[in-house]
Amino acid sequence: MTSPGKYKIAQIAGDGIGPEVIGEARKIADHSGKKHGFEIEWKDYPFGASHYLKTGEILPETAIKEMEDMDAILLGAIGDPRVKPGILERGILLTLRFHFDMYTNLRPAKKYPRVPIPIRMPEDKILDILVVRENTEDLYMGMGCASDGPISYEMNIKRGLYELSGKLDLKLTPSTPSAVQLGIASEKGVRRITARACREADSRGLQTFTLASKSNAMPQLYGFWEEVASDEAEKHGMEMKMVNVDALCYHLVRNPWEYGVILCPNLFGDIVSDLLAGLAGGLGVAAGANIGDRLGMYEPIHGSAPDIAGKGMANPVAAILSASLMLSSIGENEAAGDIESAVSAYLQESDDEDLPVELGGNATPEKAGQLILERIL
Ligand code: NAD
Ligand code: IPM
Ligand code: MN
């Protein structure tokens, strides 16, 4: 932090609907600051598809260095159909998660009042789940390649916990073009995220959490996960229930109210959190926080939604709730709580047409943002 009550925050609005939703989140964070006595100094970064296509630059080292002195990053979304998938997503989003060792990805899935959901919920149940996603390992390591012939792949990968180097030599006989992608789990990596899941469960008054696994098909990777995570859970006095991720998806669609905290390896966490966003009312209400021991990055879990970009159809609630997670992480808990209450009130009290298109109304992101802001001032 620069000085008390003053924060430096990096804004990467990004691609597609990113700028539309981040604009609203930023406005609300600024006004909350005025109300609660803090000030945000924003540093705007242009990274994303347009910047890349214009300049060839993805995410320069100088920008990462600058961010090292900041309090948080607020990000919209990265990815554009004009750019080959992976270039910007890995080059910006994943690079930041890895560089700052943001090993925890918290993805709450909460049903807000009046938000229509695709399943029938018993009156006495609530849908309030937290996905605790491991955010630096698994199949996201970036270990892999495609080859027309034998695979000979040298890797040198840096993570907060270790450096990974080595060479992979594989040959298919008879030869055929092929591709490989490797996943890894380290004991320290599994322990620290499991510890986080235990703390999150504890803070929700739970004695148990669920691990999304798949040790029946991938016993090496996810069998290791189960062993290490269950040992860590035991140390925290928490019960850990192991469920294969396929069955978990089935159960989540049928009775999500049975779940509280779900711990996921990186890839399963990505998938399960989108599934839960769909169940809880939409990607447009699903916020996310990437957290490590240094600065964090706060972003809606949705992408750049090129199908609706520029059409006034984006729901900014996820971005606004991500800003609330950001404020609570930098210690502005009252402001954060205020934003959550304002969102709840907006969703509960608004006329149907004042809701975002995703929720059945016709409010543009600006209109939705304005209606939330009015409940904060
Ligand atoms: P997506 O999340 O962008 O969209 C999936 C569906 O949800 C689309 O129909 C979209 O219109 C809808 N949707 C998403 N956010 C919405 C919102 N706020 N309001 C209303 N509707 C919303 O996923 P995708 O289509 O698979 O990906 C599009 C691009 O975004 C790709 O380039 C992908 O790599 C990238 N992506 C980026 C992030 C990120 O930056 N964090 C996350 C996911 C996907
Ligand atoms: C997300 C996204 C990213 C991920 C992509 C864009 C790399 O889907 O934040 O959920 O897979 O983590
Ligand atoms: Mn995703």
Coordinates of C-alpha atoms and ligand atoms in Angstrom, one line a residue:
M1 CA 0.0 0.0 0.0
T2 CA 1.3 3.5 -0.8
S3 CA -0.1 5.3 2.2
P4 CA -3.1 4.7 4.5
G5 CA -6.3 5.1 2.6
K6 CA -4.6 5.3 -0.7
Y7 CA -4.3 2.3 -3.0
K8 CA -2.6 1.8 -6.3
I9 CA -4.5 -0.5 -8.5
A10 CA -3.7 -1.8 -12.0
Q11 CA -6.6 -2.0 -14.4
I12 CA -6.6 -4.3 -17.3
A13 CA -10.0 -3.9 -18.9
G14 CA -9.0 -6.3 -21.7
D15 CA -11.1 -7.6 -24.6
G16 CA -14.7 -7.9 -25.7
I17 CA -17.1 -7.0 -22.8
G18 CA -14.1 -6.5 -20.5
P19 CA -14.0 -2.7 -20.8
E20 CA -17.9 -2.5 -20.6
V21 CA -18.0 -4.4 -17.2
I22 CA -14.8 -3.1 -15.7
G23 CA -15.8 0.5 -16.3
E24 CA -18.8 0.0 -14.0
A25 CA -16.7 -1.9 -11.4
R26 CA -14.2 0.9 -11.3
K27 CA -16.9 3.6 -11.0
I28 CA -18.4 1.8 -8.1
A29 CA -15.0 1.2 -6.4
D30 CA -14.2 4.9 -6.7
H31 CA -17.5 6.0 -5.3
S32 CA -17.2 3.5 -2.4
G33 CA -13.8 5.1 -1.7
K34 CA -15.4 8.6 -1.5
K35 CA -18.0 7.2 0.9
H36 CA -15.6 5.2 3.1
G37 CA -12.6 7.5 3.1
F38 CA -10.1 5.9 0.7
E39 CA -8.8 6.7 -2.7
I40 CA -7.7 4.6 -5.6
E41 CA -5.0 5.6 -7.9
W42 CA -5.6 3.6 -11.1
K43 CA -3.0 2.6 -13.6
D44 CA -4.6 1.7 -16.8
Y45 CA -3.0 -1.0 -18.9
P46 CA -4.1 -1.5 -22.6
F47 CA -3.1 -5.2 -22.8
G48 CA -5.3 -7.4 -24.9
A49 CA -6.1 -8.2 -28.5
S50 CA -6.3 -4.7 -30.0
H51 CA -3.0 -3.7 -28.3
Y52 CA -1.4 -6.9 -29.4
L53 CA -2.6 -6.6 -33.0
K54 CA -1.4 -3.0 -33.2
T55 CA 2.0 -3.4 -31.5
G56 CA 2.8 -7.1 -31.2
E57 CA 3.2 -6.5 -27.4
I58 CA 1.5 -9.0 -25.1
L59 CA 2.6 -8.2 -21.5
P60 CA 5.9 -6.4 -21.1
E61 CA 8.2 -7.2 -18.2
T62 CA 8.2 -3.5 -17.3
A63 CA 4.5 -3.6 -16.6
I64 CA 4.8 -6.7 -14.4
K65 CA 7.6 -4.8 -12.5
E66 CA 5.3 -1.8 -12.0
M67 CA 2.5 -4.0 -10.7
E68 CA 4.9 -5.5 -8.1
D69 CA 4.5 -2.2 -6.2
M70 CA 0.7 -2.1 -6.5
D71 CA -2.0 -3.3 -4.2
A72 CA -4.1 -5.3 -6.6
I73 CA -5.1 -5.9 -10.2
L74 CA -8.6 -5.6 -11.5
L75 CA -9.1 -7.4 -14.8
G76 CA -12.0 -7.6 -17.2
A77 CA -11.4 -10.4 -19.6
I78 CA -8.8 -11.5 -22.1
G79 CA -9.3 -13.3 -25.4
D80 CA -10.5 -12.3 -28.9
P81 CA -11.5 -14.3 -32.0
R82 CA -8.9 -12.4 -34.1
V83 CA -6.1 -13.9 -32.1
K84 CA -5.2 -17.6 -31.9
P85 CA -6.5 -19.0 -28.6
G86 CA -3.9 -19.2 -25.8
I87 CA -1.6 -16.4 -27.0
L88 CA -3.3 -13.7 -24.9
E89 CA -4.9 -15.9 -22.3
R90 CA -1.7 -17.5 -21.4
G91 CA 0.4 -14.5 -22.2
I92 CA -1.5 -12.1 -20.0
L93 CA -3.9 -13.8 -17.6
L94 CA -2.0 -16.9 -16.7
T95 CA 1.4 -15.2 -16.8
L96 CA 0.1 -12.8 -14.1
R97 CA -1.4 -15.6 -12.0
F98 CA 1.9 -17.5 -12.2
H99 CA 4.3 -14.6 -11.8
F100 CA 2.6 -13.4 -8.6
D101 CA 2.2 -17.0 -7.4
M102 CA -1.6 -16.4 -7.0
Y103 CA -2.1 -20.0 -6.1
T104 CA -5.7 -19.6 -4.8
N105 CA -8.6 -18.9 -7.1
L106 CA -11.7 -18.3 -5.1
R107 CA -14.9 -18.5 -7.1
P108 CA -18.1 -18.1 -5.1
A109 CA -21.3 -19.3 -6.6
K110 CA -24.2 -17.7 -4.9
K111 CA -27.8 -17.5 -5.8
Y112 CA -28.9 -13.9 -5.5
P113 CA -32.5 -12.9 -4.8
R114 CA -34.7 -13.0 -7.8
V115 CA -32.0 -14.2 -10.2
P116 CA -33.6 -17.0 -12.2
I117 CA -31.9 -20.3 -12.1
P118 CA -32.3 -23.4 -14.3
I119 CA -33.2 -25.8 -11.5
R120 CA -36.0 -25.9 -8.9
M121 CA -34.7 -25.2 -5.4
P122 CA -36.5 -26.3 -2.4
E123 CA -37.7 -23.3 -0.4
D124 CA -35.6 -24.1 2.6
K125 CA -32.3 -24.5 0.7
I126 CA -29.7 -22.1 -0.3
L127 CA -27.2 -22.2 -3.1
D128 CA -24.0 -20.7 -1.7
I129 CA -20.9 -22.6 -2.8
L130 CA -17.3 -21.6 -2.8
V131 CA -14.9 -23.2 -5.4
V132 CA -11.4 -23.1 -4.1
R133 CA -9.4 -23.7 -7.3
E134 CA -5.7 -24.4 -7.3
N135 CA -4.3 -21.8 -9.7
T136 CA -0.7 -22.6 -10.6
E137 CA -0.3 -26.3 -11.4
D138 CA -2.1 -29.3 -12.9
L139 CA -2.5 -29.2 -16.7
Y140 CA -2.1 -25.5 -16.7
M141 CA 1.7 -25.7 -16.3
G142 CA 2.3 -25.1 -20.0
M143 CA 4.3 -28.3 -20.3
G144 CA 3.6 -29.6 -23.7
C145 CA 3.9 -29.4 -27.4
A146 CA 2.5 -30.6 -30.7
S147 CA 4.8 -32.4 -33.2
D148 CA 4.6 -33.9 -36.7
G149 CA 7.1 -36.6 -35.6
P150 CA 8.9 -37.6 -32.4
I151 CA 8.3 -35.4 -29.5
S152 CA 11.4 -33.8 -28.1
Y153 CA 10.5 -31.0 -25.7
E154 CA 12.7 -29.1 -23.4
M155 CA 11.0 -27.2 -20.6
N156 CA 12.1 -24.6 -18.1
I157 CA 9.2 -23.3 -16.1
K158 CA 9.2 -21.0 -13.1
R159 CA 6.7 -21.1 -10.4
G160 CA 6.6 -19.5 -6.9
L161 CA 7.4 -22.8 -5.2
Y162 CA 10.0 -24.2 -7.6
E163 CA 11.6 -24.2 -11.0
L164 CA 10.9 -27.1 -13.2
S165 CA 13.3 -28.1 -15.9
G166 CA 13.8 -31.2 -18.0
K167 CA 13.2 -32.8 -21.3
L168 CA 10.5 -35.0 -22.6
D169 CA 11.3 -37.5 -25.4
L170 CA 8.5 -39.5 -26.8
K171 CA 8.2 -41.5 -30.0
L172 CA 5.1 -42.9 -31.5
T173 CA 5.6 -46.0 -33.8
P174 CA 4.5 -45.8 -36.5
S175 CA 5.0 -42.1 -36.5
T176 CA 1.9 -39.9 -36.6
P177 CA 1.5 -36.2 -35.7
S178 CA 0.7 -35.9 -32.0
A179 CA 0.4 -33.5 -29.1
V180 CA 1.1 -33.8 -25.4
Q181 CA 0.3 -31.7 -22.4
L182 CA 1.5 -32.6 -18.9
G183 CA 0.1 -31.9 -15.5
I184 CA 1.9 -31.8 -12.3
A185 CA 0.9 -31.5 -8.6
S186 CA 3.6 -30.8 -5.9
E187 CA 3.1 -31.7 -2.3
K188 CA 3.7 -28.0 -1.2
G189 CA 1.3 -26.9 -3.9
V190 CA -1.5 -29.3 -2.8
R191 CA -0.9 -28.6 0.9
R192 CA -1.2 -24.8 0.7
I193 CA -4.4 -24.8 -1.4
T194 CA -5.9 -27.5 0.8
A195 CA -5.1 -25.4 3.9
R196 CA -6.9 -22.5 2.3
A197 CA -9.9 -24.7 1.6
C198 CA -9.9 -25.8 5.2
R199 CA -9.8 -22.1 6.4
E200 CA -12.6 -21.2 4.0
A201 CA -14.8 -24.1 5.2
D202 CA -14.0 -23.2 8.8
S203 CA -15.0 -19.5 8.2
R204 CA -18.3 -20.7 6.8
G205 CA -18.9 -22.8 9.9
L206 CA -18.4 -26.1 8.1
Q207 CA -16.6 -29.1 9.3
T208 CA -16.3 -30.7 5.9
F209 CA -15.4 -29.9 2.3
T210 CA -15.4 -31.8 -1.0
L211 CA -12.4 -32.5 -3.2
A212 CA -13.0 -32.8 -6.9
S213 CA -10.8 -35.7 -8.0
K214 CA -10.5 -38.2 -10.8
S215 CA -8.2 -40.8 -9.4
N216 CA -10.0 -43.7 -11.1
A217 CA -8.7 -42.6 -14.5
M218 CA -5.6 -40.6 -13.4
P219 CA -4.4 -42.3 -10.3
Q220 CA -0.9 -40.8 -10.4
L221 CA -1.9 -37.2 -10.5
Y222 CA -5.2 -37.2 -8.7
G223 CA -4.3 -40.1 -6.4
F224 CA -1.4 -38.0 -5.2
W225 CA -3.8 -35.1 -4.8
E226 CA -6.1 -37.2 -2.6
E227 CA -3.4 -38.5 -0.4
V228 CA -1.7 -35.1 0.3
A229 CA -5.0 -33.2 0.6
S230 CA -6.6 -35.7 3.0
D231 CA -3.5 -35.6 5.2
E232 CA -3.6 -31.8 5.2
A233 CA -7.3 -31.7 5.9
E234 CA -6.8 -34.0 8.9
K235 CA -4.2 -31.6 10.3
H236 CA -6.8 -28.9 10.2
G237 CA -9.4 -31.2 11.8
M238 CA -11.6 -31.1 8.6
E239 CA -13.4 -33.9 7.0
M240 CA -12.6 -34.1 3.3
K241 CA -15.0 -35.9 1.0
M242 CA -13.5 -37.2 -2.3
V243 CA -15.8 -37.2 -5.3
N244 CA -14.8 -37.9 -8.9
V245 CA -15.4 -34.7 -10.9
D246 CA -17.8 -36.4 -13.3
A247 CA -20.1 -37.6 -10.6
L248 CA -19.6 -34.2 -8.8
C249 CA -21.0 -32.4 -11.9
Y250 CA -24.0 -34.7 -11.8
H251 CA -24.7 -34.1 -8.2
L252 CA -24.2 -30.4 -8.5
V253 CA -26.8 -30.1 -11.1
R254 CA -29.3 -32.1 -9.1
N255 CA -28.7 -30.9 -5.5
P256 CA -26.2 -28.1 -5.3
W257 CA -27.4 -27.0 -1.9
E258 CA -25.7 -30.1 -0.4
Y259 CA -22.3 -28.5 -1.1
G260 CA -20.4 -25.7 0.7
V261 CA -16.7 -25.6 -0.2
I262 CA -15.3 -27.5 -3.2
L263 CA -11.6 -27.8 -3.5
C264 CA -10.5 -28.4 -7.1
P265 CA -7.2 -29.0 -9.0
N266 CA -6.8 -26.2 -11.6
L267 CA -8.6 -27.7 -14.7
F268 CA -11.5 -29.1 -12.8
G269 CA -11.9 -25.8 -10.9
D270 CA -12.2 -24.0 -14.2
I271 CA -14.9 -26.3 -15.4
V272 CA -16.8 -26.7 -12.2
S273 CA -16.9 -23.0 -11.6
D274 CA -18.6 -22.3 -14.9
L275 CA -21.1 -25.1 -14.2
L276 CA -21.9 -23.5 -10.9
A277 CA -22.1 -20.0 -12.4
G278 CA -24.7 -21.4 -14.8
L279 CA -26.6 -23.0 -11.9
A280 CA -26.5 -19.9 -9.7
G281 CA -27.8 -17.5 -12.3
G282 CA -25.2 -16.8 -14.9
L283 CA -21.6 -16.0 -15.7
G284 CA -22.5 -12.4 -15.4
V285 CA -22.9 -12.7 -11.6
A286 CA -19.9 -15.0 -11.0
A287 CA -17.0 -13.1 -9.4
G288 CA -13.5 -14.4 -8.8
A289 CA -10.3 -13.6 -6.8
N290 CA -6.8 -14.8 -7.6
I291 CA -4.9 -14.7 -4.4
G292 CA -1.3 -15.4 -3.3
D293 CA 0.9 -14.1 -0.6
R294 CA 1.5 -10.8 -2.5
L295 CA -0.9 -8.8 -4.6
G296 CA -4.0 -10.4 -5.9
M297 CA -5.9 -10.2 -9.2
Y298 CA -9.7 -9.8 -9.2
E299 CA -11.7 -10.7 -12.2
P300 CA -15.1 -12.1 -13.2
I301 CA -14.9 -15.7 -14.1
H302 CA -16.4 -15.1 -17.4
G303 CA -14.5 -14.4 -20.6
S304 CA -14.7 -11.6 -23.2
A305 CA -18.0 -12.8 -24.5
P306 CA -17.4 -11.8 -28.1
D307 CA -21.0 -12.8 -29.0
I308 CA -22.4 -9.9 -27.0
A309 CA -19.6 -7.4 -26.9
G310 CA -20.6 -3.9 -27.8
K311 CA -24.3 -4.7 -27.8
G312 CA -25.1 -3.3 -24.4
M313 CA -26.0 -6.8 -23.2
A314 CA -23.1 -7.6 -20.8
N315 CA -24.0 -8.1 -17.1
P316 CA -21.5 -6.1 -15.0
V317 CA -22.5 -7.7 -11.7
A318 CA -19.6 -10.2 -11.7
A319 CA -17.1 -7.5 -12.3
I320 CA -18.6 -5.3 -9.6
L321 CA -18.6 -8.2 -7.1
S322 CA -15.0 -8.9 -8.1
A323 CA -14.2 -5.3 -7.2
S324 CA -15.9 -6.0 -3.9
L325 CA -13.6 -9.0 -3.3
M326 CA -10.7 -6.8 -4.2
L327 CA -11.6 -4.1 -1.7
S328 CA -12.1 -6.7 1.1
S329 CA -8.7 -8.2 0.3
I330 CA -7.0 -4.8 0.7
G331 CA -8.8 -4.3 4.0
E332 CA -11.7 -2.1 3.0
N333 CA -14.2 -4.5 4.3
E334 CA -17.0 -2.0 4.9
A335 CA -16.9 -0.8 1.4
A336 CA -16.8 -4.4 0.1
G337 CA -19.8 -5.3 2.2
D338 CA -21.6 -2.2 1.0
I339 CA -21.1 -3.2 -2.6
E340 CA -22.4 -6.7 -2.0
S341 CA -25.5 -5.3 -0.3
A342 CA -26.1 -2.8 -3.1
V343 CA -25.9 -5.6 -5.7
S344 CA -28.3 -7.8 -3.7
A345 CA -30.7 -4.8 -3.3
Y346 CA -30.5 -4.0 -7.0
L347 CA -31.3 -7.6 -7.9
Q348 CA -34.1 -7.8 -5.4
E349 CA -35.8 -4.5 -5.9
S350 CA -35.4 -3.6 -9.6
D351 CA -38.2 -3.7 -12.1
D352 CA -37.7 -6.6 -14.5
E353 CA -36.6 -4.4 -17.3
D354 CA -33.9 -2.8 -15.2
L355 CA -32.1 -6.1 -14.9
P356 CA -29.3 -7.0 -17.3
V357 CA -30.3 -8.9 -20.4
E358 CA -28.8 -12.1 -19.0
L359 CA -31.3 -11.9 -16.1
G360 CA -34.3 -11.2 -18.4
G361 CA -34.2 -7.4 -18.5
N362 CA -32.9 -4.9 -20.9
A363 CA -30.5 -2.8 -18.8
T364 CA -27.2 -1.9 -20.4
P365 CA -24.1 -2.4 -18.3
E366 CA -24.1 1.4 -17.6
K367 CA -27.7 1.3 -16.5
A368 CA -27.1 -1.7 -14.2
G369 CA -24.0 0.0 -12.8
Q370 CA -25.9 3.2 -12.2
L371 CA -28.7 1.4 -10.4
I372 CA -26.2 -0.4 -8.1
L373 CA -24.2 2.8 -7.5
E374 CA -27.4 4.7 -6.4
R375 CA -27.8 2.1 -3.7
I376 CA -24.2 2.8 -2.4
L377 CA -24.4 6.6 -2.3
Ligands
NAD1 P1 -17.3 -16.5 -22.1 O1 -17.3 -16.6 -20.6 O2 -16.7 -15.3 -22.7 O3 -18.8 -16.6 -22.6 C1 -19.6 -17.8 -22.5 C2 -21.1 -17.4 -22.6 O4 -21.5 -16.6 -21.5 C3 -21.3 -16.5 -23.8 O5 -22.5 -16.8 -24.4 C4 -21.4 -15.1 -23.3 O6 -22.2 -14.2 -24.0 C5 -22.0 -15.3 -21.9 N1 -21.5 -14.3 -20.9 C6 -20.2 -14.3 -20.4 N2 -20.1 -13.2 -19.6 C7 -21.3 -12.6 -19.6 C8 -21.8 -11.4 -18.9 N3 -21.0 -10.7 -18.1 N4 -23.0 -11.0 -19.2 C9 -23.8 -11.7 -20.0 N5 -23.4 -12.9 -20.7 C10 -22.2 -13.3 -20.4 O7 -16.5 -17.8 -22.6 P2 -16.0 -18.1 -24.1 O8 -17.0 -17.7 -25.1 O9 -15.6 -19.5 -24.0 O10 -14.7 -17.3 -24.3 C11 -14.6 -16.1 -25.0 C12 -13.2 -15.6 -24.9 O11 -12.9 -15.2 -23.6 C13 -12.1 -16.6 -25.3 O12 -11.1 -15.9 -26.0 C14 -11.6 -17.2 -24.0 O13 -10.3 -17.7 -24.1 C15 -11.7 -15.9 -23.1 N6 -11.9 -16.2 -21.7 C16 -11.2 -15.3 -20.9 C17 -11.4 -15.4 -19.5 C18 -10.7 -14.4 -18.7 O14 -10.1 -13.4 -19.2 N7 -10.7 -14.5 -17.4 C19 -12.2 -16.4 -19.0 C20 -12.9 -17.2 -19.8 C21 -12.7 -17.1 -21.2
IPM2 C1 -10.8 -18.6 -16.4 C2 -10.5 -18.8 -17.9 C3 -9.0 -19.0 -18.0 C4 -8.7 -20.3 -17.3 C5 -8.5 -19.1 -19.5 C6 -8.9 -17.9 -20.3 C7 -7.1 -19.3 -19.6 O1 -11.2 -19.8 -18.5 O2 -10.3 -17.7 -15.8 O3 -11.7 -19.3 -16.0 O4 -8.8 -21.4 -17.9 O5 -8.3 -20.2 -16.1
MN3 MN -12.9 -20.5 -17.2

